[in-house]
Amino acid sequence: MFWTSYFLAVLAIILAWPVPVLLSRAQWPARSPFTAMVLWQAIALAGGLSMIGAMLVYGLEPIGDNLIAGLKSLAGMVFNNEPTTALGFWHLFALSAAALLTAHLVFTLLLTYYKIERQRRRHRELLALLASPSDDGPGTVVINHESPVAYCLPGGARSVTVLSDGLMAALEPAELRAVLIHENAHLSQRHDLLLWAFAAWRQALPWFPTTRLAQTAVNSLIEMLADDVALRTESKGTLIKAIAIVSSGASAPGKGPVPGGQSLAGAQSLAGAGAVVEASALSATGGADSPRTTASRVSRLLSPKPPLATGLRALVLATSALLLAVPTALLIVPGLLG
Protein backbone atom coordinates (compact mmCIF):
# COMPACT_ATOMS: atom_id res chain seq x y z
CA MET A 1 0.00 0.00 0.00
CA PHE A 2 2.82 2.41 0.89
CA TRP A 3 4.76 1.99 -2.34
CA THR A 4 1.58 1.83 -4.40
CA SER A 5 0.50 5.24 -3.15
CA TYR A 6 3.86 6.78 -4.02
CA PHE A 7 3.93 5.16 -7.45
CA LEU A 8 0.43 6.46 -8.21
CA ALA A 9 1.40 9.92 -6.96
CA VAL A 10 4.43 10.01 -9.26
CA LEU A 11 2.31 8.78 -12.17
CA ALA A 12 -0.30 11.46 -11.47
CA ILE A 13 2.37 14.19 -11.46
CA ILE A 14 3.87 12.93 -14.73
CA LEU A 15 0.47 12.82 -16.41
CA ALA A 16 -0.49 16.22 -15.02
CA TRP A 17 2.50 18.15 -16.29
CA PRO A 18 5.36 16.89 -18.50
CA VAL A 19 3.38 14.40 -20.61
CA PRO A 20 0.60 16.82 -21.70
CA VAL A 21 3.15 19.56 -22.37
CA LEU A 22 5.24 17.29 -24.59
CA LEU A 23 2.18 15.93 -26.39
CA SER A 24 0.80 19.42 -27.04
CA ARG A 25 4.10 20.36 -28.70
CA ALA A 26 4.39 17.18 -30.77
CA GLN A 27 3.84 17.25 -34.54
CA TRP A 28 2.65 13.69 -35.03
CA PRO A 29 -0.96 14.10 -33.75
CA ALA A 30 -1.85 15.89 -37.02
CA ARG A 31 -0.78 12.72 -38.85
CA SER A 32 -3.15 10.54 -36.82
CA PRO A 33 -5.83 12.62 -35.05
CA PHE A 34 -7.82 9.62 -33.86
CA THR A 35 -4.79 8.01 -32.22
CA ALA A 36 -3.86 11.29 -30.54
CA MET A 37 -7.42 11.73 -29.32
CA VAL A 38 -7.35 8.29 -27.68
CA LEU A 39 -4.06 9.16 -25.98
CA TRP A 40 -5.40 12.47 -24.63
CA GLN A 41 -8.41 10.67 -23.16
CA ALA A 42 -6.18 8.03 -21.58
CA ILE A 43 -3.95 10.72 -20.05
CA ALA A 44 -6.91 12.54 -18.56
CA LEU A 45 -8.57 9.41 -17.15
CA ALA A 46 -5.37 7.79 -15.89
CA GLY A 47 -4.18 11.05 -14.35
CA GLY A 48 -7.40 11.56 -12.43
CA LEU A 49 -7.53 7.94 -11.34
CA SER A 50 -3.89 8.01 -10.18
CA MET A 51 -4.35 11.27 -8.30
CA ILE A 52 -7.41 10.10 -6.39
CA GLY A 53 -6.07 6.56 -6.00
CA ALA A 54 -2.79 7.74 -4.50
CA MET A 55 -4.59 9.68 -1.80
CA LEU A 56 -6.98 6.83 -1.07
CA VAL A 57 -4.28 4.19 -0.82
CA TYR A 58 -2.11 6.36 1.42
CA GLY A 59 -5.02 7.25 3.66
CA LEU A 60 -6.17 3.65 4.04
CA GLU A 61 -2.71 2.14 4.56
CA PRO A 62 -3.00 1.78 8.39
CA ILE A 63 -6.28 -0.15 8.23
CA GLY A 64 -5.92 -2.41 5.21
CA ASP A 65 -3.43 -4.36 3.13
CA ASN A 66 -5.12 -3.21 -0.09
CA LEU A 67 -7.69 -0.69 -1.29
CA ILE A 68 -10.72 -2.96 -0.97
CA ALA A 69 -9.77 -4.14 2.51
CA GLY A 70 -9.07 -0.57 3.57
CA LEU A 71 -12.43 0.65 2.26
CA LYS A 72 -14.20 -2.14 4.12
CA SER A 73 -12.44 -1.19 7.34
CA LEU A 74 -13.25 2.46 6.82
CA ALA A 75 -16.89 1.64 6.13
CA GLY A 76 -17.00 -0.31 9.39
CA MET A 77 -15.63 2.67 11.28
CA VAL A 78 -18.18 5.01 9.74
CA PHE A 79 -21.31 2.88 9.97
CA ASN A 80 -20.49 1.24 13.31
CA ASN A 81 -19.32 4.49 14.87
CA GLU A 82 -15.94 2.97 15.66
CA PRO A 83 -12.95 5.14 16.67
CA THR A 84 -10.56 6.24 13.95
CA THR A 85 -7.49 6.32 16.15
CA ALA A 86 -5.69 3.97 13.77
CA LEU A 87 -5.67 6.78 11.21
CA GLY A 88 -3.24 9.62 11.73
CA PHE A 89 -3.79 13.23 10.77
CA TRP A 90 -2.21 12.95 7.34
CA HIS A 91 -4.12 9.77 6.57
CA LEU A 92 -7.41 11.49 7.39
CA PHE A 93 -6.31 14.51 5.39
CA ALA A 94 -5.54 12.33 2.36
CA LEU A 95 -8.90 10.55 2.60
CA SER A 96 -10.73 13.86 2.91
CA ALA A 97 -8.85 15.30 -0.05
CA ALA A 98 -9.66 12.24 -2.16
CA ALA A 99 -13.34 12.49 -1.28
CA LEU A 100 -13.47 16.22 -1.95
CA LEU A 101 -11.61 15.94 -5.25
CA THR A 102 -13.86 13.12 -6.44
CA ALA A 103 -16.98 15.07 -5.49
CA HIS A 104 -15.57 18.20 -7.15
CA LEU A 105 -14.83 16.39 -10.41
CA VAL A 106 -18.23 14.70 -10.55
CA PHE A 107 -20.08 17.87 -9.60
CA THR A 108 -18.21 19.92 -12.22
CA LEU A 109 -18.91 17.29 -14.87
CA LEU A 110 -22.63 17.37 -14.10
CA LEU A 111 -22.72 21.16 -13.80
CA THR A 112 -20.97 21.55 -17.14
CA TYR A 113 -23.50 19.19 -18.73
CA TYR A 114 -26.36 21.19 -17.22
CA LYS A 115 -24.95 24.44 -18.60
CA ILE A 116 -24.47 22.87 -22.01
CA GLU A 117 -28.03 21.59 -22.12
CA ARG A 118 -29.37 24.97 -21.00
CA GLN A 119 -27.37 26.74 -23.70
CA ARG A 120 -28.54 24.27 -26.31
CA ARG A 121 -32.17 24.76 -25.31
CA ARG A 122 -31.87 28.53 -25.46
CA HIS A 123 -30.12 28.30 -28.80
CA ARG A 124 -32.82 26.04 -30.25
CA GLU A 125 -35.44 28.54 -29.12
CA LEU A 126 -33.48 31.27 -30.88
CA LEU A 127 -33.20 29.20 -34.06
CA ALA A 128 -36.94 28.55 -33.99
CA LEU A 129 -37.40 32.32 -34.34
CA LEU A 130 -34.55 33.13 -36.70
CA ALA A 131 -33.95 30.10 -38.90
CA SER A 132 -35.81 28.50 -41.78
CA PRO A 133 -35.44 24.96 -43.16
CA SER A 134 -32.75 24.44 -45.78
CA ASP A 135 -33.03 22.57 -49.06
CA ASP A 136 -29.68 20.93 -48.37
CA GLY A 137 -31.20 18.14 -46.34
CA PRO A 138 -33.07 17.39 -43.12
CA GLY A 139 -31.54 18.76 -39.97
CA THR A 140 -30.14 21.81 -41.75
CA VAL A 141 -31.49 25.33 -41.24
CA VAL A 142 -30.56 28.76 -42.56
CA ILE A 143 -30.34 32.08 -40.73
CA ASN A 144 -30.63 35.39 -42.54
CA HIS A 145 -27.22 36.96 -42.08
CA GLU A 146 -24.57 38.23 -44.49
CA SER A 147 -21.54 36.87 -42.61
CA PRO A 148 -20.43 33.30 -43.37
CA VAL A 149 -21.68 31.16 -40.52
CA ALA A 150 -21.71 27.37 -40.18
CA TYR A 151 -21.94 25.30 -37.03
CA CYS A 152 -23.67 22.26 -35.65
CA LEU A 153 -25.82 22.02 -32.56
CA PRO A 154 -25.77 18.46 -31.15
CA GLY A 155 -28.86 16.94 -29.60
CA GLY A 156 -29.45 13.40 -30.79
CA ALA A 157 -32.54 13.33 -32.98
CA ARG A 158 -32.78 17.10 -32.58
CA SER A 159 -29.27 17.77 -33.90
CA VAL A 160 -29.13 20.56 -36.42
CA THR A 161 -26.59 22.17 -38.72
CA VAL A 162 -26.92 25.94 -39.07
CA LEU A 163 -25.84 27.89 -42.15
CA SER A 164 -26.16 31.56 -43.03
CA ASP A 165 -27.36 33.15 -46.24
CA GLY A 166 -23.98 34.83 -46.53
CA LEU A 167 -22.18 31.50 -46.39
CA MET A 168 -24.42 29.85 -48.97
CA ALA A 169 -23.94 32.80 -51.32
CA ALA A 170 -20.15 32.71 -50.92
CA LEU A 171 -19.64 28.98 -51.41
CA GLU A 172 -19.68 26.91 -54.57
CA PRO A 173 -21.80 23.73 -54.44
CA ALA A 174 -18.75 21.51 -53.78
CA GLU A 175 -17.54 23.81 -51.01
CA LEU A 176 -20.97 23.81 -49.39
CA ARG A 177 -20.98 20.00 -49.51
CA ALA A 178 -17.59 19.99 -47.79
CA VAL A 179 -18.92 22.23 -45.01
CA LEU A 180 -22.02 20.07 -44.52
CA ILE A 181 -19.99 16.85 -44.47
CA HIS A 182 -17.60 18.40 -41.95
CA GLU A 183 -20.43 19.48 -39.65
CA ASN A 184 -22.26 16.16 -39.96
CA ALA A 185 -19.02 14.40 -39.01
CA HIS A 186 -19.00 16.35 -35.74
CA LEU A 187 -22.54 15.12 -35.06
CA SER A 188 -22.12 11.49 -36.14
CA GLN A 189 -18.84 11.05 -34.25
CA ARG A 190 -20.29 12.75 -31.14
CA HIS A 191 -17.45 15.21 -30.76
CA ASP A 192 -19.63 17.19 -28.37
CA LEU A 193 -19.09 14.50 -25.73
CA LEU A 194 -15.33 14.92 -25.97
CA LEU A 195 -15.63 18.67 -25.74
CA TRP A 196 -17.89 18.33 -22.72
CA ALA A 197 -15.46 16.05 -20.90
CA PHE A 198 -12.41 18.23 -21.50
CA ALA A 199 -14.31 21.44 -20.79
CA ALA A 200 -15.37 19.96 -17.45
CA TRP A 201 -11.77 18.92 -16.74
CA ARG A 202 -10.58 22.46 -17.33
CA GLN A 203 -13.39 23.93 -15.24
CA ALA A 204 -12.63 21.54 -12.39
CA LEU A 205 -8.86 22.13 -12.40
CA PRO A 206 -8.32 25.60 -13.89
CA TRP A 207 -5.04 26.02 -12.01
CA PHE A 208 -3.51 23.18 -14.07
CA PRO A 209 -2.09 24.75 -17.24
CA THR A 210 -2.26 21.34 -18.87
CA THR A 211 -6.06 21.35 -18.78
CA ARG A 212 -5.95 24.31 -21.19
CA LEU A 213 -3.41 22.51 -23.36
CA ALA A 214 -5.60 19.41 -23.43
CA GLN A 215 -8.74 21.36 -24.29
CA THR A 216 -6.99 23.26 -27.08
CA ALA A 217 -5.49 20.06 -28.49
CA VAL A 218 -8.83 18.24 -28.44
CA ASN A 219 -10.57 21.17 -30.17
CA SER A 220 -7.97 21.02 -32.92
CA LEU A 221 -8.09 17.24 -33.25
CA ILE A 222 -11.86 17.05 -33.69
CA GLU A 223 -11.61 19.60 -36.51
CA MET A 224 -8.96 17.48 -38.19
CA LEU A 225 -11.11 14.37 -37.79
CA ALA A 226 -14.06 16.14 -39.42
CA ASP A 227 -11.79 17.45 -42.19
CA ASP A 228 -10.63 13.91 -42.91
CA VAL A 229 -14.24 12.81 -43.36
CA ALA A 230 -14.86 15.67 -45.81
CA LEU A 231 -11.71 14.74 -47.76
CA ARG A 232 -13.17 11.32 -48.53
CA THR A 233 -15.46 12.90 -51.14
CA GLU A 234 -14.17 16.45 -51.68
CA SER A 235 -10.78 17.72 -52.85
CA LYS A 236 -8.24 19.45 -50.63
CA GLY A 237 -8.54 22.64 -52.64
CA THR A 238 -12.29 22.69 -52.15
CA LEU A 239 -11.99 22.14 -48.41
CA ILE A 240 -9.25 24.75 -47.98
CA LYS A 241 -11.32 27.37 -49.78
CA ALA A 242 -14.37 26.47 -47.71
CA ILE A 243 -12.37 26.79 -44.48
CA ALA A 244 -11.01 30.17 -45.57
CA ILE A 245 -14.47 31.52 -46.42
CA VAL A 246 -16.11 30.12 -43.30
CA SER A 247 -13.36 31.38 -40.98
CA SER A 248 -13.64 34.88 -42.44
CA GLY A 249 -16.80 35.30 -40.39
CA ALA A 250 -14.58 35.73 -37.35
CA SER A 251 -13.25 39.04 -38.60
CA ALA A 252 -16.51 40.80 -37.77
CA PRO A 253 -18.48 38.77 -35.22
CA GLY A 254 -20.84 41.65 -34.52
CA LYS A 255 -21.37 42.61 -38.16
CA GLY A 256 -24.99 43.46 -38.56
CA PRO A 257 -27.99 42.26 -36.59
CA VAL A 258 -29.65 38.90 -36.88
CA PRO A 259 -33.42 39.27 -37.44
CA GLY A 260 -35.21 39.64 -34.17
CA GLY A 261 -32.70 42.01 -32.64
CA GLN A 262 -30.17 39.30 -31.71
CA SER A 263 -26.61 40.08 -32.78
CA LEU A 264 -24.57 37.38 -34.47
CA ALA A 265 -22.17 37.39 -31.54
CA GLY A 266 -25.10 36.82 -29.20
CA ALA A 267 -26.42 34.00 -31.32
CA GLN A 268 -23.00 32.36 -31.38
CA SER A 269 -22.58 32.68 -27.63
CA LEU A 270 -25.78 30.74 -27.10
CA ALA A 271 -24.24 27.78 -28.88
CA GLY A 272 -21.83 27.61 -25.97
CA ALA A 273 -20.09 24.38 -25.09
CA GLY A 274 -22.84 22.34 -26.71
CA ALA A 275 -22.16 23.42 -30.27
CA VAL A 276 -19.15 23.20 -32.52
CA VAL A 277 -19.00 26.73 -33.91
CA GLU A 278 -17.04 27.00 -37.13
CA ALA A 279 -17.57 30.28 -38.88
CA SER A 280 -17.37 32.44 -35.78
CA ALA A 281 -13.93 31.03 -34.93
CA LEU A 282 -15.33 30.23 -31.52
CA SER A 283 -14.61 26.74 -30.34
CA ALA A 284 -17.26 24.73 -28.60
CA THR A 285 -15.72 25.51 -25.27
CA GLY A 286 -14.42 28.98 -25.49
CA GLY A 287 -12.83 30.34 -28.57
CA ALA A 288 -9.52 31.96 -27.67
CA ASP A 289 -7.49 29.35 -29.54
CA SER A 290 -9.69 28.80 -32.59
CA PRO A 291 -7.67 31.02 -34.97
CA ARG A 292 -4.69 28.84 -34.15
CA THR A 293 -6.81 25.77 -34.80
CA THR A 294 -7.87 27.12 -38.19
CA ALA A 295 -4.26 27.88 -39.09
CA SER A 296 -3.15 24.37 -38.12
CA ARG A 297 -5.97 22.84 -40.20
CA VAL A 298 -5.04 24.82 -43.30
CA SER A 299 -1.31 24.15 -42.82
CA ARG A 300 -2.06 20.45 -42.48
CA LEU A 301 -3.96 20.47 -45.77
CA LEU A 302 -1.46 22.63 -47.66
CA SER A 303 1.59 20.65 -46.50
CA PRO A 304 0.32 17.13 -45.91
CA LYS A 305 2.56 14.65 -44.17
CA PRO A 306 2.27 10.87 -44.48
CA PRO A 307 -0.03 9.16 -41.98
CA LEU A 308 1.57 7.79 -38.87
CA ALA A 309 3.00 4.33 -39.48
CA THR A 310 0.83 1.41 -38.44
CA GLY A 311 3.39 0.24 -35.92
CA LEU A 312 3.60 3.65 -34.28
CA ARG A 313 -0.19 3.93 -34.11
CA ALA A 314 -0.34 0.53 -32.47
CA LEU A 315 2.35 1.59 -29.99
CA VAL A 316 0.44 4.75 -29.02
CA LEU A 317 -2.81 2.83 -28.62
CA ALA A 318 -1.05 0.19 -26.52
CA THR A 319 0.45 2.96 -24.38
CA SER A 320 -3.02 4.45 -23.92
CA ALA A 321 -4.38 1.09 -22.80
CA LEU A 322 -1.42 0.63 -20.46
CA LEU A 323 -1.97 4.05 -18.88
CA LEU A 324 -5.49 3.02 -17.95
CA ALA A 325 -4.61 -0.54 -16.98
CA VAL A 326 -1.71 0.18 -14.62
CA PRO A 327 -3.47 2.37 -12.01
CA THR A 328 -6.61 0.25 -12.27
CA ALA A 329 -4.64 -2.94 -11.65
CA LEU A 330 -2.70 -1.43 -8.76
CA LEU A 331 -5.93 -0.35 -7.06
CA ILE A 332 -8.18 -3.33 -7.76
CA VAL A 333 -6.14 -6.49 -8.34
CA PRO A 334 -4.51 -6.77 -4.87
CA GLY A 335 -7.93 -6.63 -3.23
CA LEU A 336 -9.34 -9.30 -5.56
CA LEU A 337 -6.37 -11.59 -5.01
CA GLY A 338 -6.47 -11.05 -1.26
mmCIF file with all atom_site columns, N, CA and C in Angstrom, residues 220-257:
data_model
loop_
_atom_site.group_PDB
_atom_site.id
_atom_site.type_symbol
_atom_site.label_atom_id
_atom_site.label_alt_id
_atom_site.label_comp_id
_atom_site.label_asym_id
_atom_site.label_entity_id
_atom_site.label_seq_id
_atom_site.pdbx_PDB_ins_code
_atom_site.Cartn_x
_atom_site.Cartn_y
_atom_site.Cartn_z
_atom_site.occupancy
_atom_site.B_iso_or_equiv
_atom_site.pdbx_formal_charge
_atom_site.auth_seq_id
_atom_site.auth_comp_id
_atom_site.auth_asym_id
_atom_site.auth_atom_id
_atom_site.pdbx_PDB_model_num
ATOM 1   N N  . SER A 1 220 ? -8.635  21.111 -31.632 1.00 0.00 ? 220 SER A N  1
ATOM 2   C CA . SER A 1 220 ? -7.966  21.019 -32.924 1.00 0.00 ? 220 SER A CA 1
ATOM 3   C C  . SER A 1 220 ? -8.121  19.639 -33.544 1.00 0.00 ? 220 SER A C  1
ATOM 4   N N  . LEU A 1 221 ? -8.018  18.605 -32.731 1.00 0.00 ? 221 LEU A N  1
ATOM 5   C CA . LEU A 1 221 ? -8.089  17.239 -33.250 1.00 0.00 ? 221 LEU A CA 1
ATOM 6   C C  . LEU A 1 221 ? -9.464  16.904 -33.810 1.00 0.00 ? 221 LEU A C  1
ATOM 7   N N  . ILE A 1 222 ? -10.527 17.370 -33.164 1.00 0.00 ? 222 ILE A N  1
ATOM 8   C CA . ILE A 1 222 ? -11.859 17.050 -33.691 1.00 0.00 ? 222 ILE A CA 1
ATOM 9   C C  . ILE A 1 222 ? -12.092 17.759 -35.028 1.00 0.00 ? 222 ILE A C  1
ATOM 10  N N  . GLU A 1 223 ? -11.489 18.936 -35.210 1.00 0.00 ? 223 GLU A N  1
ATOM 11  C CA . GLU A 1 223 ? -11.610 19.604 -36.505 1.00 0.00 ? 223 GLU A CA 1
ATOM 12  C C  . GLU A 1 223 ? -10.871 18.815 -37.581 1.00 0.00 ? 223 GLU A C  1
ATOM 13  N N  . MET A 1 224 ? -9.710  18.283 -37.238 1.00 0.00 ? 224 MET A N  1
ATOM 14  C CA . MET A 1 224 ? -8.961  17.475 -38.192 1.00 0.00 ? 224 MET A CA 1
ATOM 15  C C  . MET A 1 224 ? -9.714  16.193 -38.537 1.00 0.00 ? 224 MET A C  1
ATOM 16  N N  . LEU A 1 225 ? -10.330 15.585 -37.530 1.00 0.00 ? 225 LEU A N  1
ATOM 17  C CA . LEU A 1 225 ? -11.113 14.372 -37.788 1.00 0.00 ? 225 LEU A CA 1
ATOM 18  C C  . LEU A 1 225 ? -12.261 14.660 -38.741 1.00 0.00 ? 225 LEU A C  1
ATOM 19  N N  . ALA A 1 226 ? -12.951 15.782 -38.535 1.00 0.00 ? 226 ALA A N  1
ATOM 20  C CA . ALA A 1 226 ? -14.056 16.140 -39.420 1.00 0.00 ? 226 ALA A CA 1
ATOM 21  C C  . ALA A 1 226 ? -13.548 16.499 -40.806 1.00 0.00 ? 226 ALA A C  1
ATOM 22  N N  . ASP A 1 227 ? -12.386 17.149 -40.884 1.00 0.00 ? 227 ASP A N  1
ATOM 23  C CA . ASP A 1 227 ? -11.791 17.450 -42.189 1.00 0.00 ? 227 ASP A CA 1
ATOM 24  C C  . ASP A 1 227 ? -11.484 16.170 -42.952 1.00 0.00 ? 227 ASP A C  1
ATOM 25  N N  . ASP A 1 228 ? -10.979 15.173 -42.247 1.00 0.00 ? 228 ASP A N  1
ATOM 26  C CA . ASP A 1 228 ? -10.632 13.913 -42.909 1.00 0.00 ? 228 ASP A CA 1
ATOM 27  C C  . ASP A 1 228 ? -11.872 13.240 -43.496 1.00 0.00 ? 228 ASP A C  1
ATOM 28  N N  . VAL A 1 229 ? -13.002 13.362 -42.825 1.00 0.00 ? 229 VAL A N  1
ATOM 29  C CA . VAL A 1 229 ? -14.243 12.807 -43.365 1.00 0.00 ? 229 VAL A CA 1
ATOM 30  C C  . VAL A 1 229 ? -14.634 13.548 -44.635 1.00 0.00 ? 229 VAL A C  1
ATOM 31  N N  . ALA A 1 230 ? -14.525 14.880 -44.625 1.00 0.00 ? 230 ALA A N  1
ATOM 32  C CA . ALA A 1 230 ? -14.864 15.670 -45.811 1.00 0.00 ? 230 ALA A CA 1
ATOM 33  C C  . ALA A 1 230 ? -13.951 15.337 -46.983 1.00 0.00 ? 230 ALA A C  1
ATOM 34  N N  . LEU A 1 231 ? -12.680 15.029 -46.691 1.00 0.00 ? 231 LEU A N  1
ATOM 35  C CA . LEU A 1 231 ? -11.713 14.740 -47.756 1.00 0.00 ? 231 LEU A CA 1
ATOM 36  C C  . LEU A 1 231 ? -11.984 13.406 -48.448 1.00 0.00 ? 231 LEU A C  1
ATOM 37  N N  . ARG A 1 232 ? -12.860 12.586 -47.885 1.00 0.00 ? 232 ARG A N  1
ATOM 38  C CA . ARG A 1 232 ? -13.174 11.315 -48.533 1.00 0.00 ? 232 ARG A CA 1
ATOM 39  C C  . ARG A 1 232 ? -13.935 11.529 -49.841 1.00 0.00 ? 232 ARG A C  1
ATOM 40  N N  . THR A 1 233 ? -14.656 12.643 -49.930 1.00 0.00 ? 233 THR A N  1
ATOM 41  C CA . THR A 1 233 ? -15.457 12.898 -51.136 1.00 0.00 ? 233 THR A CA 1
ATOM 42  C C  . THR A 1 233 ? -15.114 14.213 -51.819 1.00 0.00 ? 233 THR A C  1
ATOM 43  N N  . GLU A 1 234 ? -14.483 15.147 -51.103 1.00 0.00 ? 234 GLU A N  1
ATOM 44  C CA . GLU A 1 234 ? -14.167 16.446 -51.680 1.00 0.00 ? 234 GLU A CA 1
ATOM 45  C C  . GLU A 1 234 ? -12.651 16.637 -51.746 1.00 0.00 ? 234 GLU A C  1
ATOM 46  N N  . SER A 1 235 ? -12.213 17.494 -52.656 1.00 0.00 ? 235 SER A N  1
ATOM 47  C CA . SER A 1 235 ? -10.782 17.723 -52.850 1.00 0.00 ? 235 SER A CA 1
ATOM 48  C C  . SER A 1 235 ? -10.221 18.625 -51.761 1.00 0.00 ? 235 SER A C  1
ATOM 49  N N  . LYS A 1 236 ? -8.893  18.591 -51.619 1.00 0.00 ? 236 LYS A N  1
ATOM 50  C CA . LYS A 1 236 ? -8.239  19.451 -50.632 1.00 0.00 ? 236 LYS A CA 1
ATOM 51  C C  . LYS A 1 236 ? -8.437  20.919 -50.966 1.00 0.00 ? 236 LYS A C  1
ATOM 52  N N  . GLY A 1 237 ? -8.346  21.263 -52.249 1.00 0.00 ? 237 GLY A N  1
ATOM 53  C CA . GLY A 1 237 ? -8.542  22.643 -52.641 1.00 0.00 ? 237 GLY A CA 1
ATOM 54  C C  . GLY A 1 237 ? -9.919  23.155 -52.286 1.00 0.00 ? 237 GLY A C  1
ATOM 55  N N  . THR A 1 238 ? -10.918 22.307 -52.496 1.00 0.00 ? 238 THR A N  1
ATOM 56  C CA . THR A 1 238 ? -12.289 22.689 -52.150 1.00 0.00 ? 238 THR A CA 1
ATOM 57  C C  . THR A 1 238 ? -12.433 22.916 -50.660 1.00 0.00 ? 238 THR A C  1
ATOM 58  N N  . LEU A 1 239 ? -11.879 22.015 -49.865 1.00 0.00 ? 239 LEU A N  1
ATOM 59  C CA . LEU A 1 239 ? -11.994 22.136 -48.414 1.00 0.00 ? 239 LEU A CA 1
ATOM 60  C C  . LEU A 1 239 ? -11.234 23.343 -47.894 1.00 0.00 ? 239 LEU A C  1
ATOM 61  N N  . ILE A 1 240 ? -10.035 23.595 -48.424 1.00 0.00 ? 240 ILE A N  1
ATOM 62  C CA . ILE A 1 240 ? -9.251  24.747 -47.976 1.00 0.00 ? 240 ILE A CA 1
ATOM 63  C C  . ILE A 1 240 ? -9.997  26.045 -48.268 1.00 0.00 ? 240 ILE A C  1
ATOM 64  N N  . LYS A 1 241 ? -10.582 26.153 -49.444 1.00 0.00 ? 241 LYS A N  1
ATOM 65  C CA . LYS A 1 241 ? -11.322 27.366 -49.781 1.00 0.00 ? 241 LYS A CA 1
ATOM 66  C C  . LYS A 1 241 ? -12.535 27.524 -48.872 1.00 0.00 ? 241 LYS A C  1
ATOM 67  N N  . ALA A 1 242 ? -13.207 26.404 -48.595 1.00 0.00 ? 242 ALA A N  1
ATOM 68  C CA . ALA A 1 242 ? -14.372 26.466 -47.707 1.00 0.00 ? 242 ALA A CA 1
ATOM 69  C C  . ALA A 1 242 ? -13.969 26.915 -46.308 1.00 0.00 ? 242 ALA A C  1
ATOM 70  N N  . ILE A 1 243 ? -12.850 26.387 -45.806 1.00 0.00 ? 243 ILE A N  1
ATOM 71  C CA . ILE A 1 243 ? -12.375 26.787 -44.476 1.00 0.00 ? 243 ILE A CA 1
ATOM 72  C C  . ILE A 1 243 ? -12.047 28.275 -44.457 1.00 0.00 ? 243 ILE A C  1
ATOM 73  N N  . ALA A 1 244 ? -11.392 28.756 -45.512 1.00 0.00 ? 244 ALA A N  1
ATOM 74  C CA . ALA A 1 244 ? -11.015 30.168 -45.568 1.00 0.00 ? 244 ALA A CA 1
ATOM 75  C C  . ALA A 1 244 ? -12.240 31.070 -45.569 1.00 0.00 ? 244 ALA A C  1
ATOM 76  N N  . ILE A 1 245 ? -13.257 30.697 -46.349 1.00 0.00 ? 245 ILE A N  1
ATOM 77  C CA . ILE A 1 245 ? -14.470 31.518 -46.416 1.00 0.00 ? 245 ILE A CA 1
ATOM 78  C C  . ILE A 1 245 ? -15.231 31.470 -45.103 1.00 0.00 ? 245 ILE A C  1
ATOM 79  N N  . VAL A 1 246 ? -15.357 30.265 -44.549 1.00 0.00 ? 246 VAL A N  1
ATOM 80  C CA . VAL A 1 246 ? -16.105 30.121 -43.303 1.00 0.00 ? 246 VAL A CA 1
ATOM 81  C C  . VAL A 1 246 ? -15.412 30.861 -42.164 1.00 0.00 ? 246 VAL A C  1
ATOM 82  N N  . SER A 1 247 ? -14.084 30.738 -42.081 1.00 0.00 ? 247 SER A N  1
ATOM 83  C CA . SER A 1 247 ? -13.360 31.377 -40.978 1.00 0.00 ? 247 SER A CA 1
ATOM 84  C C  . SER A 1 247 ? -13.345 32.891 -41.099 1.00 0.00 ? 247 SER A C  1
ATOM 85  N N  . SER A 1 248 ? -13.625 33.432 -42.288 1.00 0.00 ? 248 SER A N  1
ATOM 86  C CA . SER A 1 248 ? -13.638 34.883 -42.444 1.00 0.00 ? 248 SER A CA 1
ATOM 87  C C  . SER A 1 248 ? -14.753 35.537 -41.645 1.00 0.00 ? 248 SER A C  1
ATOM 88  N N  . GLY A 1 249 ? -15.733 34.752 -41.214 1.00 0.00 ? 249 GLY A N  1
ATOM 89  C CA . GLY A 1 249 ? -16.803 35.302 -40.388 1.00 0.00 ? 249 GLY A CA 1
ATOM 90  C C  . GLY A 1 249 ? -16.315 35.764 -39.043 1.00 0.00 ? 249 GLY A C  1
ATOM 91  N N  . ALA A 1 250 ? -15.115 35.330 -38.652 1.00 0.00 ? 250 ALA A N  1
ATOM 92  C CA . ALA A 1 250 ? -14.576 35.734 -37.346 1.00 0.00 ? 250 ALA A CA 1
ATOM 93  C C  . ALA A 1 250 ? -14.074 37.161 -37.353 1.00 0.00 ? 250 ALA A C  1
ATOM 94  N N  . SER A 1 251 ? -13.829 37.705 -38.543 1.00 0.00 ? 251 SER A N  1
ATOM 95  C CA . SER A 1 251 ? -13.251 39.043 -38.600 1.00 0.00 ? 251 SER A CA 1
ATOM 96  C C  . SER A 1 251 ? -14.210 40.116 -38.162 1.00 0.00 ? 251 SER A C  1
ATOM 97  N N  . ALA A 1 252 ? -15.514 39.809 -38.192 1.00 0.00 ? 252 ALA A N  1
ATOM 98  C CA . ALA A 1 252 ? -16.508 40.802 -37.775 1.00 0.00 ? 252 ALA A CA 1
ATOM 99  C C  . ALA A 1 252 ? -17.663 40.100 -37.099 1.00 0.00 ? 252 ALA A C  1
ATOM 100 N N  . PRO A 1 253 ? -17.443 39.562 -35.881 1.00 0.00 ? 253 PRO A N  1
ATOM 101 C CA . PRO A 1 253 ? -18.477 38.769 -35.220 1.00 0.00 ? 253 PRO A CA 1
ATOM 102 C C  . PRO A 1 253 ? -19.731 39.556 -34.907 1.00 0.00 ? 253 PRO A C  1
ATOM 103 N N  . GLY A 1 254 ? -19.644 40.873 -34.830 1.00 0.00 ? 254 GLY A N  1
ATOM 104 C CA . GLY A 1 254 ? -20.838 41.651 -34.524 1.00 0.00 ? 254 GLY A CA 1
ATOM 105 C C  . GLY A 1 254 ? -21.383 42.364 -35.740 1.00 0.00 ? 254 GLY A C  1
ATOM 106 N N  . LYS A 1 255 ? -21.004 41.924 -36.934 1.00 0.00 ? 255 LYS A N  1
ATOM 107 C CA . LYS A 1 255 ? -21.367 42.609 -38.162 1.00 0.00 ? 255 LYS A CA 1
ATOM 108 C C  . LYS A 1 255 ? -22.841 42.436 -38.460 1.00 0.00 ? 255 LYS A C  1
ATOM 109 N N  . GLY A 1 256 ? -23.587 43.488 -38.210 1.00 0.00 ? 256 GLY A N  1
ATOM 110 C CA . GLY A 1 256 ? -24.991 43.457 -38.560 1.00 0.00 ? 256 GLY A CA 1
ATOM 111 C C  . GLY A 1 256 ? -25.822 42.675 -37.582 1.00 0.00 ? 256 GLY A C  1
ATOM 112 N N  . PRO A 1 257 ? -27.117 42.972 -37.482 1.00 0.00 ? 257 PRO A N  1
ATOM 113 C CA . PRO A 1 257 ? -27.995 42.262 -36.588 1.00 0.00 ? 257 PRO A CA 1
ATOM 114 C C  . PRO A 1 257 ? -28.622 41.040 -37.232 1.00 0.00 ? 257 PRO A C  1
#
